Every structure is written in C-alpha cells, then in structure tokens.
Short mmCIF file of C-alpha atoms and ligand atoms in Angstrom, two decimals:
data_model
loop_
_atom_site.label_atom_id
_atom_site.label_comp_id
_atom_site.label_asym_id
_atom_site.label_seq_id
_atom_site.Cartn_x
_atom_site.Cartn_y
_atom_site.Cartn_z
CA MET A 1 -99.94 25.76 9.18
CA ALA A 2 -98.18 27.30 6.23
CA ILE A 3 -100.36 28.92 3.62
CA LEU A 4 -98.82 28.45 0.21
CA SER A 5 -99.26 30.50 -2.91
CA THR A 6 -100.90 28.78 -5.89
CA ASN A 7 -97.48 28.44 -7.52
CA GLN A 8 -95.98 26.89 -4.44
CA GLN A 9 -98.89 24.47 -3.93
CA GLU A 10 -98.66 23.33 -7.56
CA ILE A 11 -94.93 22.73 -7.23
CA VAL A 12 -95.33 20.77 -3.98
CA ASP A 13 -98.01 18.60 -5.56
CA ARG A 14 -95.83 17.90 -8.60
CA ILE A 15 -92.80 17.02 -6.46
CA ASP A 16 -94.77 14.72 -4.19
CA ALA A 17 -98.54 14.57 -4.41
CA GLY A 18 -98.73 13.24 -0.86
CA ALA A 19 -96.43 15.87 0.66
CA ALA A 20 -97.84 18.04 3.38
CA ALA A 21 -97.81 21.75 2.58
CA GLY A 22 -95.82 22.18 5.81
CA MET A 23 -92.81 20.55 4.13
CA TRP A 24 -92.38 23.68 2.01
CA ARG A 25 -90.85 25.64 4.87
CA ASP A 26 -88.48 22.82 5.83
CA TRP A 27 -85.15 23.92 4.32
CA ARG A 28 -83.86 20.34 4.19
CA TRP A 29 -86.87 19.35 2.10
CA GLN A 30 -86.07 22.28 -0.19
CA VAL A 31 -82.46 21.11 -0.56
CA GLN A 32 -83.44 17.46 -1.11
CA ASN A 33 -85.90 18.48 -3.79
CA ALA A 34 -83.67 20.98 -5.59
CA ILE A 35 -84.14 20.87 -9.35
CA THR A 36 -80.97 19.70 -11.10
CA ASP A 37 -82.16 18.71 -14.58
CA ILE A 38 -84.13 20.23 -17.43
CA SER A 39 -86.95 17.64 -17.45
CA THR A 40 -87.77 18.17 -13.79
CA PHE A 41 -87.73 21.91 -14.37
CA GLU A 42 -90.26 21.48 -17.21
CA ARG A 43 -92.47 19.16 -15.19
CA LEU A 44 -92.55 21.32 -12.06
CA LEU A 45 -93.12 24.59 -13.83
CA GLY A 46 -95.48 23.20 -16.49
CA VAL A 47 -93.38 24.42 -19.43
CA SER A 48 -91.65 22.57 -22.24
CA PHE A 49 -88.69 23.24 -24.50
CA ASP A 50 -88.37 21.90 -28.03
CA GLN A 51 -85.77 19.27 -28.93
CA ASP A 52 -83.12 21.72 -30.23
CA ASP A 53 -83.38 24.03 -27.23
CA ARG A 54 -83.19 21.11 -24.87
CA LYS A 55 -80.01 19.80 -26.52
CA ALA A 56 -78.32 23.20 -26.20
CA LEU A 57 -79.48 23.49 -22.59
CA GLU A 58 -78.18 20.07 -21.68
CA GLY A 59 -74.81 21.02 -23.22
CA THR A 60 -74.67 24.01 -20.89
CA VAL A 61 -75.69 21.98 -17.84
CA SER A 62 -72.94 19.44 -18.44
CA ARG A 63 -70.36 22.27 -18.20
CA PHE A 64 -72.06 24.48 -15.57
CA PRO A 65 -74.47 22.45 -13.43
CA LEU A 66 -78.06 23.42 -12.66
CA ARG A 67 -79.52 23.70 -9.17
CA ILE A 68 -82.68 25.57 -8.18
CA THR A 69 -84.61 25.35 -4.92
CA PRO A 70 -88.36 24.74 -5.28
CA TYR A 71 -88.81 28.03 -3.38
CA TYR A 72 -86.81 30.08 -5.91
CA LEU A 73 -88.51 28.20 -8.76
CA SER A 74 -91.91 29.26 -7.37
CA LEU A 75 -90.96 32.92 -7.89
CA ILE A 76 -90.75 32.44 -11.68
CA ASP A 77 -93.63 33.72 -13.75
CA ALA A 78 -94.27 30.57 -15.82
CA LYS A 79 -96.30 32.55 -18.36
CA ASP A 80 -93.37 34.75 -19.34
CA ILE A 81 -90.22 32.85 -18.46
CA TRP A 82 -87.91 34.40 -21.09
CA ASN A 83 -88.26 37.88 -19.60
CA ASP A 84 -88.34 36.75 -16.00
CA PRO A 85 -85.48 38.03 -13.81
CA ILE A 86 -85.69 35.00 -11.51
CA PHE A 87 -85.61 32.58 -14.44
CA MET A 88 -82.61 34.35 -15.95
CA GLN A 89 -80.60 34.07 -12.74
CA CYS A 90 -81.20 30.36 -12.21
CA PHE A 91 -81.84 28.75 -15.60
CA PRO A 92 -78.95 27.84 -17.91
CA SER A 93 -78.50 29.62 -21.20
CA PRO A 94 -76.61 28.22 -24.21
CA ALA A 95 -74.91 31.66 -24.25
CA GLU A 96 -72.89 30.52 -21.20
CA LEU A 97 -70.74 28.43 -23.52
CA GLN A 98 -69.63 31.50 -25.50
CA VAL A 99 -66.19 32.44 -24.27
CA GLU A 100 -64.91 35.91 -25.20
CA PRO A 101 -61.20 36.63 -25.73
CA ASP A 102 -61.00 38.57 -22.44
CA ASP A 103 -62.83 35.97 -20.35
CA MET A 104 -60.91 34.21 -17.63
CA GLU A 105 -61.40 31.20 -15.44
CA ASP A 106 -60.31 33.17 -12.40
CA PRO A 107 -60.54 36.85 -13.39
CA LEU A 108 -60.02 38.15 -9.86
CA ALA A 109 -56.83 36.06 -9.47
CA GLU A 110 -58.26 34.67 -6.24
CA ASP A 111 -56.20 31.54 -6.74
CA ALA A 112 -52.99 33.57 -7.02
CA ASP A 113 -53.26 35.65 -3.81
CA HIS A 114 -53.56 32.42 -1.97
CA PRO A 115 -51.31 31.91 1.08
CA ALA A 116 -53.42 29.15 2.70
CA PRO A 117 -55.83 26.57 1.23
CA CYS A 118 -59.09 28.54 1.61
CA ILE A 119 -57.70 32.07 1.98
CA THR A 120 -57.41 34.92 -0.50
CA HIS A 121 -55.35 37.69 1.07
CA ARG A 122 -55.48 40.78 -1.11
CA TYR A 123 -55.97 43.74 1.19
CA PRO A 124 -53.75 44.69 4.13
CA ASP A 125 -56.16 44.05 7.01
CA ARG A 126 -58.76 41.56 5.79
CA VAL A 127 -59.02 38.17 4.13
CA LEU A 128 -61.55 36.20 2.13
CA PHE A 129 -62.06 32.75 3.64
CA LEU A 130 -63.88 30.26 1.39
CA VAL A 131 -65.36 27.86 3.94
CA SER A 132 -67.91 26.03 1.80
CA ASN A 133 -68.27 24.86 -1.75
CA VAL A 134 -71.99 24.18 -1.44
CA CYS A 135 -74.78 26.48 -2.59
CA ALA A 136 -78.54 26.10 -2.26
CA MET A 137 -78.83 27.33 -5.83
CA TYR A 138 -76.31 27.82 -8.61
CA CYS A 139 -76.52 31.40 -9.83
CA ARG A 140 -75.93 31.58 -13.55
CA HIS A 141 -73.89 34.76 -13.01
CA CYS A 142 -71.59 33.19 -10.39
CA THR A 143 -68.08 34.61 -10.50
CA ARG A 144 -66.73 31.36 -9.01
CA LYS A 145 -68.45 29.16 -11.58
CA ARG A 146 -65.17 27.27 -11.92
CA LYS A 147 -65.46 25.99 -8.36
CA VAL A 148 -69.07 25.71 -7.33
CA GLY A 149 -70.49 22.24 -7.65
CA ASP A 150 -67.04 20.78 -8.18
CA ILE A 151 -66.62 18.09 -5.53
CA ASP A 152 -62.84 18.42 -5.65
CA SER A 153 -63.16 21.96 -4.30
CA ILE A 154 -64.94 21.07 -1.04
CA PRO A 155 -62.71 22.43 1.72
CA SER A 156 -61.71 19.67 4.13
CA GLU A 157 -61.58 20.17 7.88
CA ALA A 158 -57.78 20.00 7.68
CA GLU A 159 -57.76 22.81 5.12
CA ILE A 160 -60.05 24.92 7.31
CA ILE A 161 -57.69 24.37 10.25
CA GLU A 162 -54.68 25.35 8.13
CA SER A 163 -56.50 28.49 7.00
CA LEU A 164 -57.42 29.37 10.59
CA ASP A 165 -53.73 28.98 11.46
CA TYR A 166 -52.83 31.46 8.74
CA ILE A 167 -55.23 34.01 10.23
CA ARG A 168 -53.92 33.29 13.72
CA GLU A 169 -50.33 33.88 12.58
CA ASN A 170 -51.09 37.16 10.81
CA PRO A 171 -51.91 39.86 13.35
CA ARG A 172 -52.71 42.39 10.63
CA VAL A 173 -55.87 40.47 9.72
CA ARG A 174 -58.62 42.23 11.66
CA ASP A 175 -61.58 41.40 9.37
CA VAL A 176 -62.46 37.92 8.07
CA LEU A 177 -64.96 37.50 5.28
CA LEU A 178 -66.53 34.03 5.13
CA SER A 179 -67.81 33.10 1.71
CA GLY A 180 -67.91 30.10 -0.57
CA GLY A 181 -70.09 28.51 -1.76
CA ASP A 182 -72.50 29.59 0.90
CA PRO A 183 -71.40 29.49 4.56
CA PHE A 184 -75.05 29.12 5.62
CA MET A 185 -75.14 25.74 3.86
CA LEU A 186 -72.75 24.38 6.49
CA PRO A 187 -74.29 22.57 9.47
CA ASP A 188 -74.94 24.94 12.41
CA ASP A 189 -72.36 23.29 14.67
CA TYR A 190 -69.63 23.32 12.01
CA LEU A 191 -70.15 27.04 11.31
CA ASP A 192 -70.34 27.60 15.08
CA TRP A 193 -66.93 25.92 15.40
CA ILE A 194 -65.33 28.13 12.70
CA LEU A 195 -66.84 31.27 14.26
CA THR A 196 -65.67 30.23 17.74
CA GLU A 197 -62.14 29.67 16.46
CA LEU A 198 -62.20 33.15 14.92
CA ASP A 199 -63.62 34.69 18.14
CA ASP A 200 -60.65 33.25 19.98
CA ILE A 201 -58.14 35.07 17.76
CA GLU A 202 -57.58 38.36 19.51
CA HIS A 203 -56.64 40.45 16.46
CA VAL A 204 -59.76 39.41 14.52
CA GLU A 205 -62.10 42.31 15.31
CA VAL A 206 -64.98 41.53 12.99
CA VAL A 207 -66.30 38.62 10.94
CA ARG A 208 -68.56 38.91 7.92
CA ILE A 209 -70.59 36.24 6.16
CA GLY A 210 -71.54 36.49 2.50
CA THR A 211 -74.67 34.45 1.75
CA ARG A 212 -77.43 34.10 -0.80
CA VAL A 213 -79.51 31.91 1.50
CA PRO A 214 -82.02 34.68 2.43
CA VAL A 215 -82.72 35.02 -1.33
CA VAL A 216 -82.87 31.42 -2.52
CA LEU A 217 -83.56 29.41 0.65
CA PRO A 218 -84.92 31.77 3.32
CA TYR A 219 -86.19 28.87 5.46
CA ARG A 220 -82.57 27.99 6.24
CA VAL A 221 -82.49 31.08 8.47
CA THR A 222 -83.93 29.15 11.42
CA LYS A 223 -84.30 30.33 15.00
CA GLU A 224 -81.46 27.94 15.90
CA LEU A 225 -79.13 29.39 13.25
CA THR A 226 -79.79 32.99 14.28
CA ALA A 227 -79.42 32.16 17.98
CA MET A 228 -76.03 30.59 17.20
CA LEU A 229 -74.93 33.58 15.08
CA ALA A 230 -75.95 36.02 17.84
CA ARG A 231 -73.32 34.42 20.08
CA HIS A 232 -70.54 35.61 17.73
CA HIS A 233 -70.85 39.37 17.62
CA PRO A 234 -69.54 41.56 16.08
CA LEU A 235 -70.81 39.60 13.08
CA TRP A 236 -72.00 41.21 9.86
CA VAL A 237 -73.98 39.51 7.09
CA ASN A 238 -74.02 40.49 3.43
CA THR A 239 -76.84 39.13 1.29
CA HIS A 240 -77.16 39.13 -2.49
CA PHE A 241 -80.50 40.44 -3.77
CA ASN A 242 -80.45 41.52 -7.41
CA HIS A 243 -84.11 42.24 -8.13
CA PRO A 244 -87.10 43.51 -6.09
CA ALA A 245 -89.07 40.35 -7.03
CA GLU A 246 -86.68 38.40 -4.79
CA ILE A 247 -87.91 40.20 -1.69
CA THR A 248 -90.89 38.10 -0.65
CA ALA A 249 -92.81 37.41 2.58
CA SER A 250 -90.46 34.47 3.24
CA SER A 251 -87.24 36.40 2.65
CA THR A 252 -88.60 39.33 4.68
CA GLU A 253 -89.13 36.96 7.60
CA ALA A 254 -85.57 35.57 7.31
CA LEU A 255 -84.10 39.07 7.16
CA ALA A 256 -86.11 40.18 10.20
CA ARG A 257 -84.70 37.24 12.15
CA LEU A 258 -81.15 38.20 11.27
CA ALA A 259 -81.72 41.89 12.01
CA ASP A 260 -83.49 41.08 15.30
CA ALA A 261 -80.43 39.05 16.28
CA GLY A 262 -78.51 42.34 16.12
CA ILE A 263 -76.68 41.48 12.90
CA PRO A 264 -75.99 44.48 10.65
CA LEU A 265 -77.12 43.53 7.15
CA GLY A 266 -75.62 44.63 3.84
CA ASN A 267 -76.41 43.69 0.26
CA GLN A 268 -74.19 43.10 -2.74
CA SER A 269 -75.92 43.18 -6.12
CA VAL A 270 -74.46 42.31 -9.49
CA LEU A 271 -75.44 44.43 -12.46
CA LEU A 272 -76.96 41.95 -14.93
CA ALA A 273 -78.19 42.63 -18.46
CA GLY A 274 -81.90 41.87 -18.76
CA VAL A 275 -82.28 41.37 -15.00
CA ASN A 276 -81.63 44.68 -13.25
CA ASP A 277 -79.90 47.00 -15.75
CA CYS A 278 -82.58 49.62 -15.21
CA PRO A 279 -82.51 52.63 -12.85
CA ARG A 280 -86.16 52.16 -11.81
CA ILE A 281 -85.64 48.48 -10.94
CA MET A 282 -82.52 49.30 -8.94
CA LYS A 283 -84.22 52.16 -7.12
CA THR A 284 -87.13 49.91 -6.17
CA LEU A 285 -84.66 47.26 -5.03
CA VAL A 286 -82.59 49.53 -2.78
CA GLN A 287 -85.70 51.07 -1.24
CA LYS A 288 -87.13 47.62 -0.51
CA LEU A 289 -83.79 46.60 0.98
CA VAL A 290 -83.65 49.47 3.46
CA ARG A 291 -87.23 48.76 4.52
CA ASN A 292 -85.89 45.33 5.46
CA ARG A 293 -83.03 46.91 7.43
CA ILE A 294 -80.44 46.04 4.78
CA ARG A 295 -77.92 48.66 3.75
CA PRO A 296 -77.10 48.39 0.02
CA TYR A 297 -73.32 47.93 0.07
CA TYR A 298 -71.92 47.21 -3.38
CA LEU A 299 -73.25 47.14 -6.90
CA TYR A 300 -70.79 45.05 -8.91
CA GLN A 301 -69.97 45.38 -12.54
CA CYS A 302 -70.31 41.81 -13.87
CA ASP A 303 -66.94 40.02 -13.75
CA LEU A 304 -64.99 38.63 -16.69
CA SER A 305 -65.54 35.02 -15.61
CA GLU A 306 -66.18 32.52 -18.36
CA GLY A 307 -69.80 32.02 -19.24
CA LEU A 308 -71.04 35.46 -18.19
CA THR A 309 -70.81 37.32 -21.52
CA HIS A 310 -74.55 37.59 -21.98
CA PHE A 311 -74.97 39.18 -18.54
CA ARG A 312 -72.45 41.98 -19.00
CA THR A 313 -73.45 45.61 -19.49
CA PRO A 314 -71.28 48.57 -20.39
CA VAL A 315 -69.87 50.43 -17.38
CA SER A 316 -71.96 53.45 -18.41
CA LYS A 317 -75.09 51.55 -17.32
CA GLY A 318 -73.82 51.30 -13.76
CA ILE A 319 -72.91 54.99 -13.68
CA GLU A 320 -76.36 55.86 -15.03
CA ILE A 321 -77.96 53.82 -12.23
CA ILE A 322 -75.89 55.57 -9.54
CA GLU A 323 -76.72 58.94 -11.15
CA ASN A 324 -80.38 58.01 -10.75
CA LEU A 325 -79.91 57.19 -7.06
CA ILE A 326 -77.61 59.84 -5.55
CA GLY A 327 -79.78 62.74 -4.40
CA HIS A 328 -82.92 61.03 -5.66
CA THR A 329 -83.23 58.69 -2.70
CA SER A 330 -81.85 58.20 0.82
CA GLY A 331 -78.08 58.41 0.91
CA PHE A 332 -77.81 55.16 2.83
CA ALA A 333 -79.81 53.38 0.11
CA VAL A 334 -77.11 54.07 -2.50
CA PRO A 335 -74.56 51.28 -2.96
CA THR A 336 -70.99 51.87 -4.10
CA TYR A 337 -70.64 50.83 -7.72
CA VAL A 338 -67.41 48.83 -8.13
CA ILE A 339 -65.48 47.03 -10.82
CA ASP A 340 -63.62 44.08 -9.34
CA ALA A 341 -60.61 44.50 -11.54
CA PRO A 342 -58.95 41.61 -13.37
CA GLY A 343 -55.60 40.37 -12.19
CA GLY A 344 -56.31 40.81 -8.50
CA ALA A 345 -56.40 44.62 -8.51
CA GLY A 346 -59.48 44.39 -6.31
CA LYS A 347 -62.63 46.48 -6.16
CA ILE A 348 -62.39 49.87 -7.80
CA PRO A 349 -65.22 52.32 -7.13
CA VAL A 350 -66.67 54.16 -10.11
CA MET A 351 -68.88 57.21 -9.73
CA PRO A 352 -70.53 59.91 -11.79
CA GLN A 353 -68.43 63.11 -11.72
CA TYR A 354 -69.57 65.81 -9.31
CA LEU A 355 -66.42 67.91 -9.20
CA ILE A 356 -66.52 70.06 -12.33
CA SER A 357 -63.53 72.31 -11.88
CA TRP A 358 -61.04 73.54 -9.34
CA ALA A 359 -58.87 76.62 -8.99
CA THR A 360 -56.81 77.95 -6.09
CA ASN A 361 -59.17 77.98 -3.14
CA LYS A 362 -62.32 77.34 -5.14
CA VAL A 363 -64.12 74.19 -6.23
CA VAL A 364 -66.92 74.08 -8.80
CA LEU A 365 -69.45 71.32 -8.17
CA ARG A 366 -72.72 70.16 -9.64
CA ASN A 367 -75.56 68.49 -7.76
CA PHE A 368 -78.06 65.82 -8.82
CA GLU A 369 -80.51 68.44 -10.15
CA GLY A 370 -77.90 70.06 -12.38
CA VAL A 371 -77.28 73.04 -10.12
CA ILE A 372 -73.72 74.24 -10.63
CA THR A 373 -72.31 75.69 -7.47
CA THR A 374 -69.05 76.60 -5.78
CA TYR A 375 -67.34 75.84 -2.53
CA ARG A 376 -64.80 78.35 -1.26
CA GLU A 377 -61.85 76.64 0.40
CA PRO A 378 -60.24 78.29 3.46
CA ASP A 379 -57.40 80.74 2.87
CA SER A 380 -55.96 80.09 6.27
CA TYR A 381 -55.65 76.31 6.49
CA GLU A 382 -52.28 75.34 7.93
CA PRO A 383 -51.36 71.83 6.89
CA VAL A 384 -49.66 69.73 9.54
CA TRP A 385 -46.51 68.16 8.17
CA CYS A 386 -46.86 64.44 8.76
CA ASP A 387 -43.93 62.10 9.29
CA ARG A 388 -46.30 59.34 10.43
CA LYS A 389 -44.86 59.54 13.92
CA CYS A 390 -48.12 59.94 15.75
CA ALA A 391 -46.57 59.90 19.22
CA THR A 392 -45.01 63.34 18.67
CA CYS A 393 -47.91 64.91 16.75
CA ARG A 394 -49.99 67.72 18.28
CA GLN A 395 -53.18 65.95 17.14
CA TYR A 396 -54.51 63.45 19.61
CA LEU A 397 -54.37 59.79 18.64
CA ARG A 398 -53.55 56.86 20.85
CA LEU A 399 -52.44 54.08 18.58
CA GLU A 400 -52.54 51.37 21.22
CA GLY A 401 -49.88 49.37 19.48
CA ALA A 402 -51.53 49.32 16.04
CA ASP A 403 -48.96 49.43 13.29
CA GLU A 404 -49.78 52.37 11.06
CA SER A 405 -46.28 53.39 10.10
CA ARG A 406 -46.15 52.28 6.48
CA ALA A 407 -47.89 54.19 3.72
CA ILE A 408 -48.84 52.11 0.69
CA GLY A 409 -50.39 52.77 -2.71
CA ILE A 410 -51.69 56.21 -3.59
CA VAL A 411 -51.50 57.13 0.11
CA LYS A 412 -47.72 56.80 -0.28
CA LEU A 413 -47.75 59.35 -3.14
CA LEU A 414 -49.83 61.72 -1.01
CA SER A 415 -47.65 61.38 2.07
CA ASP A 416 -45.32 64.15 3.26
CA GLU A 417 -42.36 62.09 4.31
CA ASP A 418 -42.13 59.38 1.66
CA PRO A 419 -39.88 60.48 -1.24
CA THR A 420 -41.74 58.31 -3.80
CA THR A 421 -43.07 60.48 -6.64
CA ALA A 422 -44.48 57.85 -8.99
CA LEU A 423 -45.75 54.29 -8.95
CA VAL A 424 -44.42 52.61 -12.05
CA PRO A 425 -45.21 49.12 -13.34
CA GLU A 426 -42.13 46.93 -13.24
CA HIS A 427 -42.20 45.14 -16.53
CA THR A 428 -42.42 47.88 -19.14
CA GLU A 429 -40.08 47.83 -22.13
CA ARG A 430 -38.78 51.20 -21.07
CA PHE A 431 -37.64 49.83 -17.72
CA GLU A 432 -36.19 46.68 -19.17
CA ARG A 433 -34.04 48.91 -21.42
CA ARG A 434 -32.78 50.73 -18.35
CA HIS A 435 -31.70 47.47 -16.76
CA ASP A 436 -30.03 46.30 -19.99
CA SER A 437 -27.87 49.38 -20.40
C1 PLP B 1 -64.26 41.91 -1.67
C2 PLP B 1 -63.10 41.34 -1.03
C3 PLP B 1 -62.77 41.68 0.28
C4 PLP B 1 -63.58 42.65 1.10
O1 PLP B 1 -63.52 43.94 0.55
P1 PLP B 1 -64.35 45.10 1.21
O2 PLP B 1 -64.19 46.25 0.25
O3 PLP B 1 -63.73 45.36 2.54
O4 PLP B 1 -65.76 44.65 1.35
C5 PLP B 1 -61.65 41.10 0.83
N1 PLP B 1 -60.88 40.24 0.12
C6 PLP B 1 -61.16 39.91 -1.15
C7 PLP B 1 -60.27 38.98 -1.88
C8 PLP B 1 -62.29 40.45 -1.77
O5 PLP B 1 -62.58 40.11 -3.03
#
C-alpha cells in the first residue's frame, strides 16, 4: 500500500474523492489526470489567480500548452509558488510571449540538418532520432517548444521506418540518440521494436535515450520497462534533473531500477534563471545525482528558442558555477558546461581558464584554490610525423576497417599532412570580391 505525502493525498482527493491512494503510483492514472488548464491547477493546488493574471496566463497557454503530472504538481510548495523551482519549470508565464530580436523558432537548426523525417545528423558518427512527440509534462524551458504538443509533429510508423533506413544506409552512424518528446512515453512494445531494429544494424554500437520521465513521471519506469531495456545493451539513458528538489523517494526508486538494469545514467541540466542559477544549488544537485548513480553530463546554457527569454542567464553565471565545482567536489560530479550554438554549430564547451601562460617548454597554471604553478614540458619529446596512414606507423593501432582517414575541423588545421592553414567562412564580402575580380 502506497503511503502518500499530505500534498499527494490532498491532490488525489481533489482529482477524485473516491480514488484509492494506490492509483497515485499508476503512471497511466498520472497521465490521464495531467493538469492542462489554469482552473484545474488552482483547484488542485488550492491557489487562485486574479482575473488579470488569469487572462495573461490563458494567452500563454493558447500559444504554448500546459501539461503537468499530478506527481510533479505535488512537489510544488503551494505556500510560496512564485519562488518555487518546480512551479517555474511547469507553470506558464506571460513572459513566454516576449520574443527578443535574437530568438528563433529552431535555434539549433535541427530542421535544417535533416536528411530523414525524424533524424538530425550534425556530427560525423552520431544522429539525433526524434521518435516521439509526447511528453508527460511540458517543460516551460523546452527548446523544442515549437513541436511538443503539436499533433502534426507526431512521427508516424512510416517516418520511423524511413529514419531507420537512413541509419541502416549510413555506416558512419555508430551512436543513435533517441529523443523527442519523450521516448519513454511510447508503449513498451513500440520502443522495444525501435530498439530491436537498431540492435540489428551492425554499425550502430550504442543507443542512448534522453528522457525526463524519471523527473516528472517516475512511476513510468516499471519493472516491465526496465526488463525490456535491459535486453538492448549497450544502452545509455540521460535524464534531465535541474534542481535538487526534483530528486525524491519516487525518482530515486526509478533511477535505482534503471541503474540495477545495468544502464549507465547521465544527466543534462539546463541553466535557468530563478531555478538553478546558483552554485550552491548546482553543487547540491550534482552531489545528489552521483548518490543516485547518475553522472552529470552536460549543463546547457539556455537556448535562444522563442519564449525562453525570462529563463536566460549570462554565460558568466555558468562559468561561475563550474568554477565552484571543479576541485571543490568529485571530478565525476562536474558536468561539461556547453552552449548549443545557433545555426547548427552544435554544442560548444565553455570553461573557466586554468592555463595562465605558456612559454617554450613551460606552462603556467592555476588551480581551484588560486595556487599558481608551473608544469615543465619535456625537452626531448620527438613528435611522430602523421600522414594518417596508420598501417605504416610505428605506433600500434589496428583499425579493423574503420575509416579514420579524413581530418575535419580544427583537427584538420592541427594535422601534419593536410596543407589547409585556415578555415574561412565562405560568404564574406572579402571573398565575394575575390570571385568578382
Ligand atoms: C546533442 C546532440 C548530439 C549528441 O552530442 P553528444 O555531445 O555526443 O552528447 C547529437 N546530435 C545532435 C543534433 C545533438 O544536438
């Protein structure tokens, strides 16, 4: 018999006075009773908004829909909603309708790098595969706000098959990242089918699932789901916890199930003004994550998607948070802070500076305490000239048919045998003049 917190019991009673407390842990009940309008929110939480506020809120909801699970709702402190990090992540704000000049519908150009219906192929060896348009809850800070909740964006089975074909036909894809929407909102057997199809593609070495289910609907992580997932190793799962208050007894249980199934867990947080833009909050979060066997993976600078203005912080805030983590806590508890750059440039890591200066054979470094120190480089290092022909190199590497012959990006500039000395954007005025003359 489930024992519910006072908050949870009150919410159950308000949803359905006759409902058994046991329903709470039934994820389908949670989905069926998701809160999708302001009045229900008021009734279930015992709060009320005045007429003007309500009008502004309803304006927001008509552009960016509202959806909150009763579970996530129960984590809100009803006595102090305006400062509550849970409330801020799930409840609409009229500020979402403010669009700044630099805001974009699709800032990451996911729709441009788009060779198959549900695929974004940006990096050489891995693809993003959007398998679901459904989420248990709509995060107010969602970068794919344009798509989520839009029935026209639900991927059909035919589109999934076409996307699987793309992966099958591209042997360089060795890592497939399932996202959405939330892949865990798909029925077990449908997700099982997609994972089985991917298992059968020989060049796909690893599959990852990005999900917020352990945060907003932990009861979805059933024994049946984890048993199914465990049949598809190597499978990695990335969750999305943003605040320590999201790590509860229920989410802890869901995470333990996933970890016990042998699934390596990572976490991607988004830096959000008023929610987690504080070094102490982030330190508490990452320490709680590692206690739950989750490795903090990325901390994202908030994207330039429309409707997120009020969540954005300066980049300095992220650097300050990383400064407060490196050296101060376990190395594996420190995420990589990244800016997912507009225009499809992808994730760019940003760090505090540790390398202070550099002369021939000597590096000056500083540590987290402010100690300034030096590292003496070897005088005798003999670089091996590399023509990227590994078969004739004295260093031992069996390539086993992998194609590693082409250097791209900055690696190309660093390479010994490629004559390229600069990477220059194509469409500058200077270069157009060259073509004209
Ligand atoms: C984030 C992302 C990936 C995965 O990047 P990793 O740095 O390997 O986690 C792949 N494709 C797209 C389009 C992405 O946005």
